[in-house]
Every structure is written in C-alpha cells, then in structure tokens.
Tab-separated table of C-alpha atoms in Angstrom:
chain	number	residue	atom	x	y	z
A	1	MET	CA	0.000	0.000	0.000
A	2	ARG	CA	1.390	3.396	-1.027
A	3	GLU	CA	0.460	6.463	0.996
A	4	ILE	CA	-0.055	9.731	-0.867
A	5	ASN	CA	-0.682	12.978	0.950
A	6	VAL	CA	-3.679	14.823	-0.486
A	7	ASN	CA	-1.538	17.965	-0.595
A	8	GLU	CA	0.277	16.415	-3.577
A	9	VAL	CA	-3.045	16.065	-5.390
A	10	GLU	CA	-3.928	19.669	-4.576
A	11	ASP	CA	-0.590	20.981	-5.847
A	12	LEU	CA	-0.726	18.964	-9.070
A	13	ILE	CA	-4.284	20.034	-9.879
A	14	ARG	CA	-3.314	23.673	-9.280
A	15	GLU	CA	-0.423	23.288	-11.712
A	16	LEU	CA	-2.508	21.505	-14.361
A	17	CYS	CA	-5.336	24.085	-14.246
A	18	ILE	CA	-2.845	26.821	-15.089
A	19	LYS	CA	-0.890	24.786	-17.634
A	20	ALA	CA	-3.993	23.669	-19.540
A	21	ASN	CA	-5.228	27.235	-19.898
A	22	LEU	CA	-1.905	28.700	-21.048
A	23	TYR	CA	-0.457	26.022	-23.312
A	24	LEU	CA	-2.145	23.865	-25.941
A	25	PRO	CA	-1.033	20.223	-26.153
A	26	GLU	CA	1.749	19.906	-28.737
A	27	ASP	CA	-0.282	17.604	-30.997
A	28	MET	CA	-3.180	20.069	-30.964
A	29	GLU	CA	-0.927	22.969	-31.917
A	30	GLN	CA	0.616	20.960	-34.755
A	31	CYS	CA	-2.853	19.974	-35.971
A	32	ILE	CA	-3.854	23.653	-36.136
A	33	LYS	CA	-0.723	24.460	-38.137
A	34	ALA	CA	-1.466	21.574	-40.491
A	35	GLY	CA	-5.019	22.866	-40.875
A	36	ALA	CA	-3.652	26.277	-41.802
A	37	GLU	CA	-1.610	24.669	-44.585
A	38	LYS	CA	-4.628	22.781	-45.927
A	39	GLU	CA	-7.087	25.693	-45.743
A	40	CYS	CA	-8.058	26.853	-49.241
A	41	SER	CA	-9.919	30.041	-48.348
A	42	PRO	CA	-7.772	33.239	-48.160
A	43	VAL	CA	-9.983	34.553	-45.349
A	44	GLY	CA	-9.731	31.202	-43.601
A	45	LYS	CA	-5.945	31.298	-43.859
A	46	ASN	CA	-5.934	34.759	-42.258
A	47	VAL	CA	-8.057	33.438	-39.397
A	48	PHE	CA	-5.623	30.544	-38.892
A	49	ASP	CA	-2.775	33.087	-38.755
A	50	ASP	CA	-4.613	34.934	-35.975
A	51	ILE	CA	-5.219	31.680	-34.093
A	52	ILE	CA	-1.538	30.745	-34.272
A	53	ASP	CA	-0.504	34.267	-33.195
A	54	ASN	CA	-2.858	33.955	-30.229
A	55	ILE	CA	-1.295	30.634	-29.194
A	56	ASN	CA	2.183	32.171	-29.327
A	57	VAL	CA	1.152	35.285	-27.383
A	58	ALA	CA	-0.473	33.149	-24.681
A	59	ARG	CA	2.712	31.117	-24.332
A	60	ASN	CA	5.123	34.057	-24.392
A	61	GLU	CA	3.079	36.351	-22.147
A	62	THR	CA	1.789	33.563	-19.862
A	63	ILE	CA	-1.847	34.558	-20.326
A	64	PRO	CA	-4.855	32.330	-21.103
A	65	ILE	CA	-5.280	31.111	-24.674
A	66	CYS	CA	-8.989	31.951	-24.392
A	67	GLN	CA	-10.880	34.344	-22.137
A	68	ASP	CA	-13.296	31.506	-21.311
A	69	THR	CA	-11.035	29.478	-19.052
A	70	GLY	CA	-13.771	26.921	-18.721
A	71	MET	CA	-15.349	24.643	-16.193
A	72	ALA	CA	-12.647	22.424	-14.721
A	73	VAL	CA	-13.275	18.808	-15.732
A	74	ILE	CA	-10.981	16.356	-13.954
A	75	PHE	CA	-10.371	12.747	-14.945
A	76	MET	CA	-8.631	10.846	-12.131
A	77	GLU	CA	-7.325	7.299	-12.287
A	78	VAL	CA	-6.481	6.103	-8.785
A	79	GLY	CA	-4.498	2.917	-8.252
A	80	GLN	CA	-6.237	0.481	-5.905
A	81	ASP	CA	-3.016	0.233	-3.863
A	82	VAL	CA	-3.083	3.954	-2.998
A	83	HIS	CA	-4.110	5.207	0.428
A	84	PHE	CA	-4.690	8.943	0.720
A	85	VAL	CA	-3.570	10.625	3.927
A	86	GLY	CA	-3.511	14.148	5.294
A	87	GLY	CA	-7.154	15.070	4.829
A	88	SER	CA	-10.077	14.883	2.446
A	89	LEU	CA	-9.370	14.019	-1.197
A	90	ASN	CA	-12.472	15.934	-2.272
A	91	ASP	CA	-11.323	19.041	-0.402
A	92	ALA	CA	-7.861	18.739	-1.957
A	93	ILE	CA	-9.342	18.583	-5.463
A	94	ASN	CA	-11.430	21.691	-4.850
A	95	LYS	CA	-8.530	23.563	-3.256
A	96	GLY	CA	-6.321	22.675	-6.209
A	97	VAL	CA	-8.828	24.116	-8.677
A	98	SER	CA	-9.372	27.207	-6.508
A	99	ARG	CA	-5.655	27.913	-6.211
A	100	GLY	CA	-5.083	27.245	-9.893
A	101	TYR	CA	-7.721	29.697	-11.045
A	102	ILE	CA	-6.905	32.402	-8.502
A	103	ASP	CA	-3.098	32.113	-8.672
A	104	GLY	CA	-3.209	31.780	-12.453
A	105	ARG	CA	-5.518	34.805	-12.779
A	106	LEU	CA	-7.964	32.696	-14.747
A	107	ARG	CA	-11.581	33.728	-15.216
A	108	CYS	CA	-13.898	32.177	-12.634
A	109	SER	CA	-17.117	31.156	-14.379
A	110	ILE	CA	-18.893	28.731	-12.043
A	111	VAL	CA	-22.189	29.583	-10.317
A	112	SER	CA	-23.263	27.709	-7.196
A	113	ASP	CA	-26.809	27.146	-8.420
A	114	PRO	CA	-28.014	26.927	-12.036
A	115	LEU	CA	-31.030	29.167	-11.348
A	116	ASP	CA	-29.799	31.533	-8.623
A	117	ARG	CA	-26.617	32.222	-10.691
A	118	VAL	CA	-24.308	33.297	-7.850
A	119	ASN	CA	-20.620	33.011	-8.821
A	120	THR	CA	-18.543	30.867	-6.459
A	121	GLY	CA	-15.561	33.175	-6.989
A	122	ASP	CA	-12.892	30.494	-7.486
A	123	ASN	CA	-14.239	28.269	-10.296
A	124	THR	CA	-15.175	25.477	-7.915
A	125	PRO	CA	-16.588	22.935	-7.801
A	126	PRO	CA	-15.101	21.037	-10.753
A	127	VAL	CA	-16.647	18.055	-12.498
A	128	VAL	CA	-14.726	14.984	-11.334
A	129	HIS	CA	-14.632	11.561	-12.998
A	130	LEU	CA	-12.910	9.035	-10.720
A	131	LYS	CA	-11.801	5.593	-11.898
A	132	ILE	CA	-10.138	2.905	-9.787
A	133	VAL	CA	-7.364	1.076	-11.659
A	134	ASP	CA	-4.561	-1.381	-10.871
A	135	GLY	CA	-1.310	-0.150	-9.343
A	136	ASP	CA	-0.149	2.501	-6.887
A	137	LYS	CA	-0.164	5.674	-8.983
A	138	VAL	CA	-2.603	8.535	-9.468
A	139	ASN	CA	-3.075	9.885	-12.997
A	140	ILE	CA	-4.821	13.229	-13.324
A	141	MET	CA	-6.096	14.910	-16.474
A	142	VAL	CA	-7.473	18.447	-16.170
A	143	ALA	CA	-9.585	19.500	-19.142
A	144	PRO	CA	-11.039	23.032	-18.852
A	145	LYS	CA	-14.225	23.195	-20.955
A	146	GLY	CA	-15.528	26.463	-22.351
A	147	PHE	CA	-19.258	26.693	-22.836
A	148	GLY	CA	-19.366	28.246	-26.290
A	149	SER	CA	-18.570	24.739	-27.497
A	150	GLU	CA	-20.188	22.824	-24.621
A	151	ASN	CA	-23.553	24.434	-25.380
A	152	MET	CA	-23.419	22.994	-28.905
A	153	SER	CA	-23.048	19.392	-27.676
A	154	GLN	CA	-25.857	16.860	-28.021
A	155	LEU	CA	-26.870	13.300	-27.133
A	156	LYS	CA	-29.372	11.064	-28.889
A	157	MET	CA	-30.759	7.763	-27.691
A	158	MET	CA	-30.767	5.800	-30.943
A	159	THR	CA	-31.871	2.188	-31.391
A	160	PRO	CA	-30.004	-0.821	-32.836
A	161	SER	CA	-31.948	-0.423	-36.094
A	162	VAL	CA	-30.081	2.815	-36.876
A	163	THR	CA	-27.725	2.640	-39.855
A	164	ARG	CA	-24.124	3.766	-40.070
A	165	GLU	CA	-25.209	6.487	-42.483
A	166	GLU	CA	-27.803	7.782	-40.023
A	167	ILE	CA	-25.198	7.973	-37.250
A	168	VAL	CA	-22.806	9.880	-39.511
A	169	ASP	CA	-25.543	12.237	-40.717
A	170	TRP	CA	-26.660	12.998	-37.152
A	171	VAL	CA	-23.128	13.797	-35.952
A	172	VAL	CA	-22.493	15.985	-38.996
A	173	GLY	CA	-25.878	17.636	-38.445
A	174	VAL	CA	-24.911	18.579	-34.886
A	175	CYS	CA	-21.864	20.362	-36.302
A	176	ALA	CA	-23.877	22.049	-39.049
A	177	LYS	CA	-26.352	23.380	-36.484
A	178	ALA	CA	-23.488	24.597	-34.285
A	179	GLY	CA	-22.112	26.729	-37.114
A	180	SER	CA	-19.679	29.365	-35.898
A	181	ASN	CA	-20.815	29.222	-32.255
A	182	PRO	CA	-18.108	26.811	-30.980
A	183	CYS	CA	-15.241	28.861	-32.531
A	184	PRO	CA	-14.147	26.515	-35.317
A	185	PRO	CA	-11.982	24.843	-36.402
A	186	ILE	CA	-13.432	22.371	-33.942
A	187	VAL	CA	-12.510	19.004	-32.470
A	188	ILE	CA	-15.358	16.527	-32.159
A	189	GLY	CA	-15.586	13.910	-29.433
A	190	VAL	CA	-18.117	11.158	-30.159
A	191	GLY	CA	-19.371	8.619	-27.653
A	192	ILE	CA	-21.090	5.466	-28.896
A	193	GLY	CA	-22.608	2.935	-26.507
A	194	GLY	CA	-22.947	2.676	-22.770
A	195	ASP	CA	-26.108	4.193	-21.323
A	196	PHE	CA	-27.314	7.819	-21.169
A	197	GLU	CA	-24.615	9.209	-18.878
A	198	LYS	CA	-21.826	6.832	-19.945
A	199	CYS	CA	-22.275	7.898	-23.559
A	200	ALA	CA	-21.836	11.578	-22.667
A	201	TYR	CA	-18.763	10.711	-20.586
A	202	LEU	CA	-17.228	8.876	-23.551
A	203	ALA	CA	-17.635	11.908	-25.807
A	204	LYS	CA	-16.004	14.206	-23.244
A	205	LYS	CA	-13.183	11.727	-22.647
A	206	ALA	CA	-12.651	11.459	-26.402
A	207	LEU	CA	-11.697	15.141	-26.501
A	208	CYS	CA	-8.751	14.344	-24.212
A	209	ARG	CA	-7.288	11.820	-26.632
A	210	PRO	CA	-4.435	13.187	-28.764
A	211	VAL	CA	-5.820	14.432	-32.077
A	212	SER	CA	-2.993	12.580	-33.814
A	213	GLU	CA	-4.280	9.197	-32.568
A	214	ARG	CA	-7.053	7.286	-34.281
A	215	ASN	CA	-9.325	4.748	-32.635
A	216	PRO	CA	-7.439	1.417	-32.554
A	217	LYS	CA	-10.432	-0.408	-34.077
A	218	LYS	CA	-10.580	-0.023	-37.862
A	219	LEU	CA	-14.379	0.201	-37.801
A	220	TYR	CA	-14.262	3.342	-35.672
A	221	ALA	CA	-11.111	4.770	-37.257
A	222	ASP	CA	-12.860	4.637	-40.631
A	223	LEU	CA	-15.925	6.262	-39.081
A	224	GLU	CA	-13.750	9.059	-37.666
A	225	ALA	CA	-12.297	9.744	-41.109
A	226	GLU	CA	-15.706	9.727	-42.808
A	227	ILE	CA	-17.282	12.109	-40.287
A	228	LEU	CA	-14.276	14.457	-40.465
A	229	GLU	CA	-14.483	14.622	-44.248
A	230	LYS	CA	-18.216	15.355	-44.223
A	231	ILE	CA	-17.956	18.049	-41.546
A	232	ASN	CA	-15.280	19.826	-43.556
A	233	LYS	CA	-17.530	19.737	-46.607
A	234	LEU	CA	-20.014	21.927	-44.700
A	235	GLY	CA	-17.875	24.941	-45.607
A	236	ILE	CA	-18.314	26.678	-42.231
A	237	GLY	CA	-14.575	27.279	-42.010
A	238	PRO	CA	-12.381	28.915	-39.358
A	239	GLN	CA	-14.471	31.070	-37.007
A	240	GLY	CA	-17.407	30.622	-39.392
A	241	PHE	CA	-15.963	32.797	-42.187
A	242	GLY	CA	-16.120	29.943	-44.710
A	243	GLY	CA	-13.431	27.535	-45.785
A	244	THR	CA	-12.343	23.937	-46.045
A	245	GLN	CA	-11.145	23.363	-42.466
A	246	THR	CA	-14.168	23.414	-40.175
A	247	CYS	CA	-12.998	20.426	-38.108
A	248	LEU	CA	-9.478	19.377	-37.145
A	249	ALA	CA	-10.188	15.911	-35.777
A	250	VAL	CA	-12.936	13.468	-34.835
A	251	ASN	CA	-12.241	11.148	-31.902
A	252	ILE	CA	-14.648	8.286	-31.184
A	253	GLU	CA	-14.791	6.277	-27.964
A	254	GLU	CA	-17.085	3.266	-27.698
A	255	ALA	CA	-18.402	1.062	-24.868
A	256	PRO	CA	-20.648	-1.989	-24.440
A	257	THR	CA	-24.366	-1.197	-24.411
A	258	HIS	CA	-27.784	-2.797	-23.913
A	259	ILE	CA	-29.322	-5.014	-26.608
A	260	ALA	CA	-32.170	-2.490	-26.991
A	261	GLY	CA	-30.046	0.640	-27.234
A	262	LEU	CA	-27.442	2.516	-29.242
A	263	PRO	CA	-26.848	5.906	-27.615
A	264	VAL	CA	-24.662	8.393	-29.509
A	265	SER	CA	-23.320	11.669	-28.148
A	266	VAL	CA	-21.287	14.549	-29.530
A	267	ASN	CA	-19.124	16.754	-27.352
A	268	VAL	CA	-17.917	19.753	-29.339
A	269	GLY	CA	-14.471	21.193	-28.627
A	270	CYS	CA	-13.330	24.573	-29.940
A	271	HIS	CA	-9.923	25.138	-31.545
A	272	VAL	CA	-8.689	25.620	-27.969
A	273	THR	CA	-9.418	22.030	-26.920
A	274	ARG	CA	-7.320	22.025	-23.767
A	275	HIS	CA	-6.072	19.380	-21.373
A	276	ALA	CA	-2.999	18.787	-19.225
A	277	HIS	CA	-1.863	15.545	-17.576
A	278	GLY	CA	0.241	14.639	-14.582
A	279	THR	CA	1.074	11.570	-12.487
A	280	ILE	CA	1.796	11.111	-8.789
C-alpha cells in the first residue's frame, strides 16, 4: 500500500489548471498548423494566422489562450493500492482548482446554483470523474471546458436499427447546427454505446485523446475519417468565415451497451481544446 498525501493532489491540480489554460497540447498545436496549410480560403488562412498568433502570445506572455477558461473537468485514475492521507481528497481537489484559477488569474465562471446564478468566486466545484485502476499511482487529467462549445453538444438515444449512415448524418448535423458558435476549427468527441450518462462521458473523454491518434479499431477509425471529411464539406470554415477546415479531428470512444439501445453523443471542442496531464 502506497500512501499519498492529499496535498500532492492539490498541488498537481493547481499546476494543471494553469498549464492547460496557457499552453495547448503539442499535438493540438501541430494539428492547427497543419489545418492552416490545408485551408483553401484566403480569409480562412488569415483566421488561422490569428489563431496561431494567439497561441504564441499566450505562451510568451503567460496569459490564457482563451478568455473563457472553462469549467474544470478532472479525470482521475487512482491505483487500488493507494491510500490517501492528510485530509479529504475531495477538499484537496477543490482547493487545487481554486488555487489554480486564482493564482493563475484565470476567469472564474462557475455559479453555485443553475437558477440563482451566484458566482462561487474560485471556479469550484469542478466536475470529477474518478476511476479505480490497478497499481499505486494517481493519474490526473485536467480539461477546462468552455461553454461556447459545450452548449453545442448533443446526445441522442438511438436504437439498434439505426444505420451507419444515419449515425454519420446525425453527428455531422450537430456540427452544421453549431455553425460558428463553438469557434471553429473544432474538435469533435463522439461517444457510442454505454447508457445515457456513460455515452456523454465517452464523448467528453474522447476530446482528451491526442488528435494525432485514431481509434485502434478499424471500424471506428474509418468512421472518424468519414465524419471528419463530411464536416469539412459543410464549408463553415475557421471562425465561421467559410473555408475547407471546419474540423481538425474526430475522436470516437465506444463502450458496451444494452441489446435495446445505441446511444450516440457529440461533445464539441473549440480550436482551444485544452487538457494537461500529470502523475503522482
């Protein structure tokens, strides 16, 4: 049994909240640059230039890539041989987010009640997904999620009679309806299977997968490529000004489901699809 003080979790989450909001993952930045090369529209190319300039300014000036520094979504994998000491793990997670957003001078956007709308002042509480795994390590992924893109996300409870074409058309339709709202070029996370909430989780988790990695199953890798091609044929383009590069990547995650169901969800990520990872 390995003992880990919750202060280590707090410190790491603080660090990751700041890092994720200031620096894009390397694969994401390279994907944006590749998109700029492929963009055929002159206006679209100019928009890509602005996006790349913004990434560089954020890095050099240590300021957020986007003014919407998001709701903190935390994926934690905790080894079953870990024993936390020194206090409450839940408190440590919240303190880590609070310190990250206050120390990092990041915008605090969370309200304590969805109807009363009173800001909590430190971007807590986060959304936490906890998974128990083998081993004695703790892996933490912090993925700040802006709501310009989150608001465009959808879930549909389909049935096993649905065709591949219908799934593709629905996902592409979600993107068409979103238009310029999620600040394209976008990244699309798709969840297929599970139940209602598992499907939405899969789509969110898919956005944390490197955009350079395809689903290991050929069936889904081919589906990713087909959906990507069809989204880019919509012509929405960078920031909605028209062009050939509306979407940078489509990541699909699948899970077992019930014989009577086939849920499909789409979690839309903007061109600032952020996440940072650390291990204790």
